[in-house]
Amino acid sequence: YFMKYKSTITGLGEMVTDSLKSGFVIIFNDNAPKEIAEISILHTIEKFDSEIEVGDLFIIGNKKYKVTAVGDEANKTFKQLGHCTLKFSGSPDVKLPGQIELKGEDMPNVKIGDFIEIL
């Protein structure tokens, strides 16, 4: 695997646990506005060169997921803002343009200091 992206989780909004229970989570660069930070996993701003594609490996903390679908806007918002919505249903289709579908065993259990990696 080729490392496309790696950043460090720097913050967890108070709504993250609830959204993970519902099968999704929002990620955002750690300069997110306060109202967005409350609902997001925040991570360091890192250089992002390659597009996220179906078949890529998306690692959050110690959990690995296969990318099964990428929304039309997801790569653009990820490159500009470190932002996308990660949905964990493994669907071959996205419902929203900024969404990335992931397939894996169970939900991530994230903490500050963990990494987000895309291979």
PDB file of N, CA, C and O in Angstrom, residues 53-111:
ATOM      1  N   GLU A  53     -10.033   6.873  -3.289  1.00  0.00           N
ATOM      2  CA  GLU A  53     -10.721   6.078  -4.299  1.00  0.00           C
ATOM      3  C   GLU A  53     -11.305   4.815  -3.686  1.00  0.00           C
ATOM      4  O   GLU A  53     -10.834   4.331  -2.654  1.00  0.00           O
ATOM      5  N   VAL A  54     -12.315   4.271  -4.359  1.00  0.00           N
ATOM      6  CA  VAL A  54     -12.883   2.980  -3.967  1.00  0.00           C
ATOM      7  C   VAL A  54     -11.755   1.953  -3.946  1.00  0.00           C
ATOM      8  O   VAL A  54     -10.920   1.917  -4.854  1.00  0.00           O
ATOM      9  N   GLY A  55     -11.713   1.160  -2.883  1.00  0.00           N
ATOM     10  CA  GLY A  55     -10.665   0.153  -2.744  1.00  0.00           C
ATOM     11  C   GLY A  55      -9.536   0.582  -1.827  1.00  0.00           C
ATOM     12  O   GLY A  55      -8.757  -0.250  -1.367  1.00  0.00           O
ATOM     13  N   ASP A  56      -9.439   1.892  -1.551  1.00  0.00           N
ATOM     14  CA  ASP A  56      -8.409   2.378  -0.624  1.00  0.00           C
ATOM     15  C   ASP A  56      -8.672   1.834   0.780  1.00  0.00           C
ATOM     16  O   ASP A  56      -9.793   1.454   1.115  1.00  0.00           O
ATOM     17  N   LEU A  57      -7.622   1.848   1.583  1.00  0.00           N
ATOM     18  CA  LEU A  57      -7.719   1.471   2.992  1.00  0.00           C
ATOM     19  C   LEU A  57      -7.770   2.762   3.805  1.00  0.00           C
ATOM     20  O   LEU A  57      -6.924   3.634   3.632  1.00  0.00           O
ATOM     21  N   PHE A  58      -8.776   2.898   4.652  1.00  0.00           N
ATOM     22  CA  PHE A  58      -8.961   4.080   5.499  1.00  0.00           C
ATOM     23  C   PHE A  58      -8.802   3.601   6.931  1.00  0.00           C
ATOM     24  O   PHE A  58      -9.580   2.764   7.397  1.00  0.00           O
ATOM     25  N   ILE A  59      -7.779   4.090   7.628  1.00  0.00           N
ATOM     26  CA  ILE A  59      -7.487   3.625   8.986  1.00  0.00           C
ATOM     27  C   ILE A  59      -7.770   4.761   9.971  1.00  0.00           C
ATOM     28  O   ILE A  59      -7.294   5.880   9.784  1.00  0.00           O
ATOM     29  N   ILE A  60      -8.559   4.452  10.980  1.00  0.00           N
ATOM     30  CA  ILE A  60      -8.853   5.423  12.043  1.00  0.00           C
ATOM     31  C   ILE A  60      -8.466   4.752  13.348  1.00  0.00           C
ATOM     32  O   ILE A  60      -9.081   3.746  13.730  1.00  0.00           O
ATOM     33  N   GLY A  61      -7.450   5.293  14.016  1.00  0.00           N
ATOM     34  CA  GLY A  61      -6.964   4.648  15.232  1.00  0.00           C
ATOM     35  C   GLY A  61      -6.455   3.258  14.901  1.00  0.00           C
ATOM     36  O   GLY A  61      -5.603   3.100  14.031  1.00  0.00           O
ATOM     37  N   ASN A  62      -7.034   2.238  15.521  1.00  0.00           N
ATOM     38  CA  ASN A  62      -6.577   0.870  15.267  1.00  0.00           C
ATOM     39  C   ASN A  62      -7.554   0.087  14.390  1.00  0.00           C
ATOM     40  O   ASN A  62      -7.446  -1.121  14.276  1.00  0.00           O
ATOM     41  N   LYS A  63      -8.515   0.761  13.778  1.00  0.00           N
ATOM     42  CA  LYS A  63      -9.505   0.086  12.939  1.00  0.00           C
ATOM     43  C   LYS A  63      -9.250   0.387  11.466  1.00  0.00           C
ATOM     44  O   LYS A  63      -8.984   1.528  11.088  1.00  0.00           O
ATOM     45  N   LYS A  64      -9.352  -0.670  10.636  1.00  0.00           N
ATOM     46  CA  LYS A  64      -9.134  -0.536   9.194  1.00  0.00           C
ATOM     47  C   LYS A  64     -10.451  -0.730   8.454  1.00  0.00           C
ATOM     48  O   LYS A  64     -11.231  -1.621   8.793  1.00  0.00           O
ATOM     49  N   TYR A  65     -10.652   0.100   7.449  1.00  0.00           N
ATOM     50  CA  TYR A  65     -11.869   0.046   6.641  1.00  0.00           C
ATOM     51  C   TYR A  65     -11.510   0.091   5.168  1.00  0.00           C
ATOM     52  O   TYR A  65     -10.547   0.745   4.781  1.00  0.00           O
ATOM     53  N   LYS A  66     -12.336  -0.550   4.362  1.00  0.00           N
ATOM     54  CA  LYS A  66     -12.193  -0.495   2.914  1.00  0.00           C
ATOM     55  C   LYS A  66     -13.145   0.588   2.404  1.00  0.00           C
ATOM     56  O   LYS A  66     -14.321   0.623   2.791  1.00  0.00           O
ATOM     57  N   VAL A  67     -12.647   1.474   1.530  1.00  0.00           N
ATOM     58  CA  VAL A  67     -13.496   2.506   0.934  1.00  0.00           C
ATOM     59  C   VAL A  67     -14.371   1.841  -0.132  1.00  0.00           C
ATOM     60  O   VAL A  67     -13.854   1.194  -1.050  1.00  0.00           O
ATOM     61  N   THR A  68     -15.706   1.965   0.011  1.00  0.00           N
ATOM     62  CA  THR A  68     -16.623   1.331  -0.942  1.00  0.00           C
ATOM     63  C   THR A  68     -17.321   2.336  -1.856  1.00  0.00           C
ATOM     64  O   THR A  68     -17.875   1.953  -2.883  1.00  0.00           O
ATOM     65  N   ALA A  69     -17.304   3.623  -1.494  1.00  0.00           N
ATOM     66  CA  ALA A  69     -17.895   4.667  -2.345  1.00  0.00           C
ATOM     67  C   ALA A  69     -17.354   6.027  -1.900  1.00  0.00           C
ATOM     68  O   ALA A  69     -17.074   6.233  -0.723  1.00  0.00           O
ATOM     69  N   VAL A  70     -17.196   6.937  -2.868  1.00  0.00           N
ATOM     70  CA  VAL A  70     -16.689   8.286  -2.595  1.00  0.00           C
ATOM     71  C   VAL A  70     -17.606   9.297  -3.281  1.00  0.00           C
ATOM     72  O   VAL A  70     -17.810   9.223  -4.492  1.00  0.00           O
ATOM     73  N   GLY A  71     -18.161  10.221  -2.502  1.00  0.00           N
ATOM     74  CA  GLY A  71     -19.044  11.248  -3.067  1.00  0.00           C
ATOM     75  C   GLY A  71     -18.294  12.215  -3.969  1.00  0.00           C
ATOM     76  O   GLY A  71     -17.080  12.383  -3.853  1.00  0.00           O
ATOM     77  N   ASP A  72     -19.035  12.868  -4.857  1.00  0.00           N
ATOM     78  CA  ASP A  72     -18.455  13.782  -5.858  1.00  0.00           C
ATOM     79  C   ASP A  72     -17.652  14.925  -5.238  1.00  0.00           C
ATOM     80  O   ASP A  72     -16.715  15.417  -5.844  1.00  0.00           O
ATOM     81  N   GLU A  73     -18.053  15.389  -4.056  1.00  0.00           N
ATOM     82  CA  GLU A  73     -17.387  16.534  -3.425  1.00  0.00           C
ATOM     83  C   GLU A  73     -16.367  16.123  -2.364  1.00  0.00           C
ATOM     84  O   GLU A  73     -15.642  16.972  -1.835  1.00  0.00           O
ATOM     85  N   ALA A  74     -16.323  14.846  -2.002  1.00  0.00           N
ATOM     86  CA  ALA A  74     -15.538  14.408  -0.842  1.00  0.00           C
ATOM     87  C   ALA A  74     -14.046  14.713  -0.975  1.00  0.00           C
ATOM     88  O   ALA A  74     -13.426  15.195  -0.027  1.00  0.00           O
ATOM     89  N   ASN A  75     -13.458  14.460  -2.141  1.00  0.00           N
ATOM     90  CA  ASN A  75     -12.028  14.727  -2.293  1.00  0.00           C
ATOM     91  C   ASN A  75     -11.722  16.223  -2.226  1.00  0.00           C
ATOM     92  O   ASN A  75     -10.731  16.630  -1.637  1.00  0.00           O
ATOM     93  N   LYS A  76     -12.603  17.036  -2.800  1.00  0.00           N
ATOM     94  CA  LYS A  76     -12.400  18.486  -2.786  1.00  0.00           C
ATOM     95  C   LYS A  76     -12.464  19.038  -1.359  1.00  0.00           C
ATOM     96  O   LYS A  76     -11.579  19.779  -0.930  1.00  0.00           O
ATOM     97  N   THR A  77     -13.486  18.650  -0.599  1.00  0.00           N
ATOM     98  CA  THR A  77     -13.624  19.172   0.761  1.00  0.00           C
ATOM     99  C   THR A  77     -12.538  18.605   1.671  1.00  0.00           C
ATOM    100  O   THR A  77     -12.082  19.283   2.581  1.00  0.00           O
ATOM    101  N   PHE A  78     -12.112  17.371   1.392  1.00  0.00           N
ATOM    102  CA  PHE A  78     -11.049  16.791   2.209  1.00  0.00           C
ATOM    103  C   PHE A  78      -9.739  17.537   1.972  1.00  0.00           C
ATOM    104  O   PHE A  78      -9.014  17.858   2.909  1.00  0.00           O
ATOM    105  N   LYS A  79      -9.459  17.844   0.713  1.00  0.00           N
ATOM    106  CA  LYS A  79      -8.225  18.563   0.366  1.00  0.00           C
ATOM    107  C   LYS A  79      -8.234  19.975   0.958  1.00  0.00           C
ATOM    108  O   LYS A  79      -7.238  20.430   1.511  1.00  0.00           O
ATOM    109  N   GLN A  80      -9.375  20.670   0.878  1.00  0.00           N
ATOM    110  CA  GLN A  80      -9.454  22.064   1.321  1.00  0.00           C
ATOM    111  C   GLN A  80      -9.609  22.199   2.842  1.00  0.00           C
ATOM    112  O   GLN A  80      -9.031  23.092   3.439  1.00  0.00           O
ATOM    113  N   LEU A  81     -10.422  21.333   3.446  1.00  0.00           N
ATOM    114  CA  LEU A  81     -10.825  21.516   4.843  1.00  0.00           C
ATOM    115  C   LEU A  81     -10.539  20.310   5.733  1.00  0.00           C
ATOM    116  O   LEU A  81     -10.874  20.335   6.915  1.00  0.00           O
ATOM    117  N   GLY A  82      -9.972  19.248   5.156  1.00  0.00           N
ATOM    118  CA  GLY A  82      -9.802  18.008   5.925  1.00  0.00           C
ATOM    119  C   GLY A  82     -11.145  17.423   6.313  1.00  0.00           C
ATOM    120  O   GLY A  82     -11.273  16.693   7.283  1.00  0.00           O
ATOM    121  N   HIS A  83     -12.184  17.754   5.526  1.00  0.00           N
ATOM    122  CA  HIS A  83     -13.563  17.452   5.904  1.00  0.00           C
ATOM    123  C   HIS A  83     -14.217  16.429   4.996  1.00  0.00           C
ATOM    124  O   HIS A  83     -14.130  16.514   3.780  1.00  0.00           O
ATOM    125  N   CYS A  84     -14.886  15.482   5.630  1.00  0.00           N
ATOM    126  CA  CYS A  84     -15.831  14.616   4.934  1.00  0.00           C
ATOM    127  C   CYS A  84     -16.678  13.929   6.006  1.00  0.00           C
ATOM    128  O   CYS A  84     -16.379  13.996   7.192  1.00  0.00           O
ATOM    129  N   THR A  85     -17.748  13.302   5.550  1.00  0.00           N
ATOM    130  CA  THR A  85     -18.570  12.483   6.435  1.00  0.00           C
ATOM    131  C   THR A  85     -18.230  11.035   6.132  1.00  0.00           C
ATOM    132  O   THR A  85     -18.306  10.604   4.978  1.00  0.00           O
ATOM    133  N   LEU A  86     -17.816  10.309   7.150  1.00  0.00           N
ATOM    134  CA  LEU A  86     -17.509   8.885   7.004  1.00  0.00           C
ATOM    135  C   LEU A  86     -18.721   8.091   7.455  1.00  0.00           C
ATOM    136  O   LEU A  86     -19.198   8.269   8.571  1.00  0.00           O
ATOM    137  N   LYS A  87     -19.240   7.266   6.568  1.00  0.00           N
ATOM    138  CA  LYS A  87     -20.385   6.423   6.900  1.00  0.00           C
ATOM    139  C   LYS A  87     -19.896   4.981   6.885  1.00  0.00           C
ATOM    140  O   LYS A  87     -19.140   4.590   6.008  1.00  0.00           O
ATOM    141  N   PHE A  88     -20.326   4.202   7.845  1.00  0.00           N
ATOM    142  CA  PHE A  88     -19.763   2.864   8.060  1.00  0.00           C
ATOM    143  C   PHE A  88     -20.702   1.738   7.641  1.00  0.00           C
ATOM    144  O   PHE A  88     -20.707   0.673   8.228  1.00  0.00           O
ATOM    145  N   SER A  89     -21.493   1.962   6.587  1.00  0.00           N
ATOM    146  CA  SER A  89     -22.433   0.923   6.161  1.00  0.00           C
ATOM    147  C   SER A  89     -21.872   0.051   5.040  1.00  0.00           C
ATOM    148  O   SER A  89     -22.457  -0.974   4.709  1.00  0.00           O
ATOM    149  N   GLY A  90     -20.744   0.470   4.436  1.00  0.00           N
ATOM    150  CA  GLY A  90     -20.152  -0.321   3.361  1.00  0.00           C
ATOM    151  C   GLY A  90     -20.960  -0.325   2.083  1.00  0.00           C
ATOM    152  O   GLY A  90     -20.786  -1.185   1.224  1.00  0.00           O
ATOM    153  N   SER A  91     -21.837   0.646   1.940  1.00  0.00           N
ATOM    154  CA  SER A  91     -22.678   0.735   0.744  1.00  0.00           C
ATOM    155  C   SER A  91     -21.842   1.072  -0.491  1.00  0.00           C
ATOM    156  O   SER A  91     -20.847   1.787  -0.395  1.00  0.00           O
ATOM    157  N   PRO A  92     -22.247   0.575  -1.665  1.00  0.00           N
ATOM    158  CA  PRO A  92     -21.551   0.937  -2.901  1.00  0.00           C
ATOM    159  C   PRO A  92     -21.950   2.322  -3.423  1.00  0.00           C
ATOM    160  O   PRO A  92     -21.431   2.781  -4.434  1.00  0.00           O
ATOM    161  N   ASP A  93     -22.884   2.982  -2.741  1.00  0.00           N
ATOM    162  CA  ASP A  93     -23.366   4.305  -3.149  1.00  0.00           C
ATOM    163  C   ASP A  93     -23.356   5.256  -1.961  1.00  0.00           C
ATOM    164  O   ASP A  93     -23.588   4.835  -0.831  1.00  0.00           O
ATOM    165  N   VAL A  94     -23.108   6.546  -2.244  1.00  0.00           N
ATOM    166  CA  VAL A  94     -23.190   7.565  -1.197  1.00  0.00           C
ATOM    167  C   VAL A  94     -24.540   8.266  -1.296  1.00  0.00           C
ATOM    168  O   VAL A  94     -25.121   8.343  -2.364  1.00  0.00           O
ATOM    169  N   LYS A  95     -25.019   8.772  -0.148  1.00  0.00           N
ATOM    170  CA  LYS A  95     -26.279   9.530  -0.125  1.00  0.00           C
ATOM    171  C   LYS A  95     -26.005  11.026  -0.292  1.00  0.00           C
ATOM    172  O   LYS A  95     -26.855  11.761  -0.762  1.00  0.00           O
ATOM    173  N   LEU A  96     -24.797  11.456   0.116  1.00  0.00           N
ATOM    174  CA  LEU A  96     -24.443  12.878   0.087  1.00  0.00           C
ATOM    175  C   LEU A  96     -23.136  13.056  -0.669  1.00  0.00           C
ATOM    176  O   LEU A  96     -22.261  12.196  -0.613  1.00  0.00           O
ATOM    177  N   PRO A  97     -22.954  14.198  -1.348  1.00  0.00           N
ATOM    178  CA  PRO A  97     -21.741  14.403  -2.153  1.00  0.00           C
ATOM    179  C   PRO A  97     -20.438  14.468  -1.360  1.00  0.00           C
ATOM    180  O   PRO A  97     -19.377  14.157  -1.884  1.00  0.00           O
ATOM    181  N   GLY A  98     -20.507  14.823  -0.063  1.00  0.00           N
ATOM    182  CA  GLY A  98     -19.295  14.922   0.748  1.00  0.00           C
ATOM    183  C   GLY A  98     -19.031  13.690   1.599  1.00  0.00           C
ATOM    184  O   GLY A  98     -18.289  13.736   2.570  1.00  0.00           O
ATOM    185  N   GLN A  99     -19.640  12.586   1.221  1.00  0.00           N
ATOM    186  CA  GLN A  99     -19.609  11.372   2.038  1.00  0.00           C
ATOM    187  C   GLN A  99     -18.639  10.343   1.468  1.00  0.00           C
ATOM    188  O   GLN A  99     -18.472  10.242   0.264  1.00  0.00           O
ATOM    189  N   ILE A 100     -18.023   9.572   2.367  1.00  0.00           N
ATOM    190  CA  ILE A 100     -17.206   8.422   1.987  1.00  0.00           C
ATOM    191  C   ILE A 100     -17.769   7.215   2.730  1.00  0.00           C
ATOM    192  O   ILE A 100     -17.945   7.256   3.945  1.00  0.00           O
ATOM    193  N   GLU A 101     -18.089   6.166   1.985  1.00  0.00           N
ATOM    194  CA  GLU A 101     -18.612   4.928   2.566  1.00  0.00           C
ATOM    195  C   GLU A 101     -17.451   4.003   2.909  1.00  0.00           C
ATOM    196  O   GLU A 101     -16.535   3.813   2.096  1.00  0.00           O
ATOM    197  N   LEU A 102     -17.495   3.437   4.111  1.00  0.00           N
ATOM    198  CA  LEU A 102     -16.447   2.532   4.573  1.00  0.00           C
ATOM    199  C   LEU A 102     -17.050   1.210   5.026  1.00  0.00           C
ATOM    200  O   LEU A 102     -18.134   1.191   5.600  1.00  0.00           O
ATOM    201  N   LYS A 103     -16.301   0.134   4.775  1.00  0.00           N
ATOM    202  CA  LYS A 103     -16.728  -1.189   5.209  1.00  0.00           C
ATOM    203  C   LYS A 103     -15.670  -1.766   6.134  1.00  0.00           C
ATOM    204  O   LYS A 103     -14.487  -1.783   5.800  1.00  0.00           O
ATOM    205  N   GLY A 104     -16.101  -2.210   7.329  1.00  0.00           N
ATOM    206  CA  GLY A 104     -15.186  -2.793   8.291  1.00  0.00           C
ATOM    207  C   GLY A 104     -15.941  -3.572   9.341  1.00  0.00           C
ATOM    208  O   GLY A 104     -17.163  -3.693   9.280  1.00  0.00           O
ATOM    209  N   GLU A 105     -15.211  -4.081  10.308  1.00  0.00           N
ATOM    210  CA  GLU A 105     -15.811  -4.939  11.328  1.00  0.00           C
ATOM    211  C   GLU A 105     -16.752  -4.185  12.258  1.00  0.00           C
ATOM    212  O   GLU A 105     -17.866  -4.576  12.477  1.00  0.00           O
ATOM    213  N   ASP A 106     -16.263  -3.106  12.850  1.00  0.00           N
ATOM    214  CA  ASP A 106     -17.093  -2.359  13.791  1.00  0.00           C
ATOM    215  C   ASP A 106     -16.666  -0.891  13.795  1.00  0.00           C
ATOM    216  O   ASP A 106     -15.793  -0.483  13.045  1.00  0.00           O
ATOM    217  N   MET A 107     -17.309  -0.107  14.638  1.00  0.00           N
ATOM    218  CA  MET A 107     -17.065   1.332  14.664  1.00  0.00           C
ATOM    219  C   MET A 107     -15.706   1.641  15.298  1.00  0.00           C
ATOM    220  O   MET A 107     -15.257   0.916  16.176  1.00  0.00           O
ATOM    221  N   PRO A 108     -15.066   2.729  14.865  1.00  0.00           N
ATOM    222  CA  PRO A 108     -13.791   3.091  15.479  1.00  0.00           C
ATOM    223  C   PRO A 108     -13.988   3.573  16.913  1.00  0.00           C
ATOM    224  O   PRO A 108     -15.020   4.148  17.238  1.00  0.00           O
ATOM    225  N   ASN A 109     -12.998   3.303  17.728  1.00  0.00           N
ATOM    226  CA  ASN A 109     -12.983   3.809  19.102  1.00  0.00           C
ATOM    227  C   ASN A 109     -11.799   4.771  19.149  1.00  0.00           C
ATOM    228  O   ASN A 109     -10.670   4.352  19.360  1.00  0.00           O
ATOM    229  N   VAL A 110     -12.052   6.045  18.891  1.00  0.00           N
ATOM    230  CA  VAL A 110     -10.960   6.991  18.679  1.00  0.00           C
ATOM    231  C   VAL A 110     -10.612   7.766  19.935  1.00  0.00           C
ATOM    232  O   VAL A 110     -11.472   8.011  20.779  1.00  0.00           O
ATOM    233  N   LYS A 111      -9.342   8.136  20.013  1.00  0.00           N
ATOM    234  CA  LYS A 111      -8.910   9.013  21.095  1.00  0.00           C
ATOM    235  C   LYS A 111      -7.881   9.999  20.540  1.00  0.00           C
ATOM    236  O   LYS A 111      -7.291   9.771  19.481  1.00  0.00           O
TER     237      LYS A 111
END
